[in-house]
Coordinates of C-alpha atoms in Angstrom, one line a residue:
M1 CA 34.5 -59.3 41.1
K2 CA 38.2 -58.9 40.2
T3 CA 38.1 -55.4 41.8
I4 CA 36.7 -56.8 45.0
I5 CA 39.3 -59.6 45.2
A6 CA 42.1 -57.1 44.4
S7 CA 40.8 -54.8 47.1
V8 CA 40.5 -57.6 49.7
G9 CA 44.0 -58.7 48.8
F10 CA 45.4 -55.2 49.1
I11 CA 43.8 -54.8 52.6
F12 CA 45.1 -58.2 53.6
L13 CA 48.7 -57.3 52.5
A14 CA 48.5 -53.8 54.1
A15 CA 47.6 -55.4 57.5
F16 CA 51.0 -57.2 57.4
V17 CA 53.1 -54.2 56.4
S18 CA 54.6 -52.4 59.3
V19 CA 53.5 -48.8 59.4
N20 CA 55.8 -48.0 62.3
N21 CA 58.7 -45.7 61.7
F22 CA 60.8 -43.6 64.0
Y23 CA 58.2 -40.8 64.1
S24 CA 55.5 -43.2 65.3
Y25 CA 57.1 -43.8 68.7
S26 CA 57.1 -41.7 71.8
V27 CA 59.2 -41.6 74.9
T28 CA 58.6 -40.6 78.5
T29 CA 61.0 -38.1 79.9
A30 CA 62.7 -38.4 83.3
D31 CA 60.1 -35.9 84.6
G32 CA 57.2 -38.0 83.4
K33 CA 56.2 -36.1 80.2
D34 CA 55.3 -38.2 77.1
I35 CA 56.8 -36.7 74.0
S36 CA 56.2 -37.9 70.4
L37 CA 59.3 -38.4 68.4
D38 CA 57.4 -36.9 65.5
Q39 CA 58.4 -33.5 66.9
Y40 CA 61.9 -34.3 65.6
R41 CA 60.8 -34.6 62.0
G42 CA 63.3 -32.9 59.7
K43 CA 66.2 -33.1 62.3
K44 CA 68.9 -35.6 62.8
V45 CA 68.4 -37.5 66.1
L46 CA 71.1 -39.2 68.1
L47 CA 69.8 -41.8 70.6
V48 CA 72.3 -42.9 73.2
V49 CA 72.0 -45.7 75.7
L50 CA 73.1 -43.8 78.8
P51 CA 75.7 -45.2 81.3
V52 CA 74.7 -45.7 84.9
S53 CA 78.2 -45.8 86.4
K54 CA 80.1 -42.6 86.9
T55 CA 83.4 -43.5 85.4
T56 CA 85.7 -41.1 83.6
Q57 CA 84.8 -42.7 80.2
D58 CA 81.1 -42.3 80.9
S59 CA 81.6 -38.7 81.9
M60 CA 83.5 -38.1 78.6
L61 CA 80.6 -39.5 76.7
L62 CA 78.2 -37.1 78.4
I63 CA 80.5 -34.1 77.8
A64 CA 80.8 -35.1 74.1
M65 CA 77.0 -35.2 73.9
D66 CA 76.9 -31.6 75.2
S67 CA 79.2 -30.4 72.5
L68 CA 76.9 -31.8 69.8
V69 CA 73.9 -29.8 70.8
T70 CA 75.5 -26.7 69.4
F71 CA 74.5 -28.0 66.0
D72 CA 70.9 -26.8 65.7
T73 CA 70.1 -29.7 63.3
I74 CA 70.5 -32.5 65.8
A75 CA 68.5 -33.6 68.8
I76 CA 69.9 -35.9 71.4
I77 CA 67.9 -38.3 73.4
G78 CA 69.5 -40.3 76.3
I79 CA 68.0 -43.5 77.5
P80 CA 69.1 -45.4 80.6
S81 CA 68.8 -49.2 80.1
Y82 CA 67.6 -51.7 82.7
E83 CA 69.9 -54.3 81.2
D84 CA 72.9 -52.1 82.0
G85 CA 72.0 -51.8 85.6
F86 CA 69.6 -48.9 85.6
Q87 CA 67.1 -48.8 88.5
D88 CA 64.1 -46.6 88.7
D89 CA 65.0 -45.2 92.2
S90 CA 68.3 -43.9 90.7
L91 CA 66.7 -41.8 88.0
E92 CA 66.7 -38.5 89.9
S93 CA 70.4 -38.6 90.9
L94 CA 71.4 -39.9 87.4
T95 CA 69.5 -37.2 85.7
T96 CA 71.3 -34.6 87.8
W97 CA 74.6 -36.2 86.8
Y98 CA 73.6 -36.5 83.1
K99 CA 72.5 -32.8 82.9
S100 CA 75.6 -31.5 84.8
L101 CA 77.8 -32.9 82.0
A102 CA 75.6 -33.2 79.0
G103 CA 73.6 -30.0 79.5
D104 CA 69.9 -29.2 79.6
S105 CA 69.3 -29.6 75.9
I106 CA 69.6 -33.4 76.1
V107 CA 66.3 -35.2 76.5
I108 CA 66.7 -37.8 79.2
T109 CA 64.0 -40.5 79.3
Q110 CA 62.9 -42.9 81.9
G111 CA 64.5 -46.4 81.8
M112 CA 63.8 -48.8 79.0
N113 CA 64.4 -52.5 78.3
T114 CA 66.7 -52.2 75.3
R115 CA 67.9 -55.7 74.5
K116 CA 66.4 -58.2 72.0
T117 CA 66.8 -60.9 74.7
S118 CA 64.4 -59.1 77.0
P119 CA 60.7 -60.1 76.8
Y120 CA 59.9 -56.5 77.7
Q121 CA 62.1 -54.8 75.0
S122 CA 60.6 -51.4 74.3
D123 CA 58.9 -51.0 70.9
L124 CA 61.4 -48.2 70.1
F125 CA 64.4 -50.5 70.7
A126 CA 62.6 -53.3 68.8
W127 CA 62.6 -50.9 65.8
L128 CA 66.2 -49.8 66.4
T129 CA 67.5 -53.4 66.6
S130 CA 65.6 -55.2 63.9
K131 CA 66.3 -54.9 60.2
D132 CA 62.8 -56.2 59.5
L133 CA 61.4 -53.0 61.2
N134 CA 64.0 -50.3 60.5
G135 CA 65.1 -51.5 57.0
H136 CA 68.8 -51.2 57.6
F137 CA 70.4 -52.7 60.7
D138 CA 69.9 -55.9 62.7
Q139 CA 72.2 -55.3 65.7
D140 CA 71.4 -55.6 69.3
V141 CA 72.4 -52.9 71.9
M142 CA 76.0 -53.4 72.8
G143 CA 75.9 -51.8 76.2
A144 CA 75.9 -48.3 77.6
G145 CA 77.2 -45.8 75.1
T146 CA 75.5 -47.5 72.1
K147 CA 74.4 -44.9 69.7
Y148 CA 71.7 -44.8 67.0
L149 CA 71.6 -42.1 64.3
I150 CA 68.3 -41.2 62.7
N151 CA 68.4 -38.9 59.6
E152 CA 66.1 -36.1 58.8
A153 CA 63.7 -38.5 57.0
G154 CA 63.4 -40.6 60.1
E155 CA 65.5 -43.5 58.8
L156 CA 68.1 -45.3 61.0
Y157 CA 71.4 -44.7 59.1
G158 CA 74.0 -45.4 61.7
V159 CA 74.7 -47.6 64.8
G160 CA 77.8 -46.9 66.9
S161 CA 79.2 -48.9 69.8
S162 CA 80.3 -47.6 73.1
E163 CA 83.8 -47.2 71.7
S164 CA 82.7 -45.0 68.7
L165 CA 83.4 -41.4 69.3
L166 CA 80.9 -38.5 68.8
T167 CA 82.9 -36.5 66.4
D168 CA 81.6 -34.3 63.6
D169 CA 82.4 -37.0 61.0
F170 CA 80.4 -39.6 62.9
I171 CA 77.3 -37.4 63.0
K172 CA 77.7 -36.3 59.3

């Protein structure tokens, strides 16, 4: 009887434990392909909320992203945010701009709702912005240029604002 009660208790507790981790999510690329983030297991991943304006500062961010892909241990995923003014009909022209500065190695996704205040916040950004889910940080997206660093084990280990620079030290 104790074994049955213990088993039921374990199953009950397991139902409330989040099994989601970075690798359990997927994204849809700008060209409509669904990709599992599990393919990045064992690599560092940099997720960047992409700008939708074409300012000099935004261009510099994209150029810095291009310089990082020379490290074969990091993957970079750029995500345009609806809360930052992204509109679906601009995806093609923005993707052309992103890739002209950040290169073809950067994965560009379709737009996502990124903020905690959005009732439609994507599951990936819910994980990125909630300490209860990611185990480390409870910080909302701070606008275009916000950066999230995922280590080789799939753990969120760094959050950078739009002002933080993409230098070797930041990625290390």
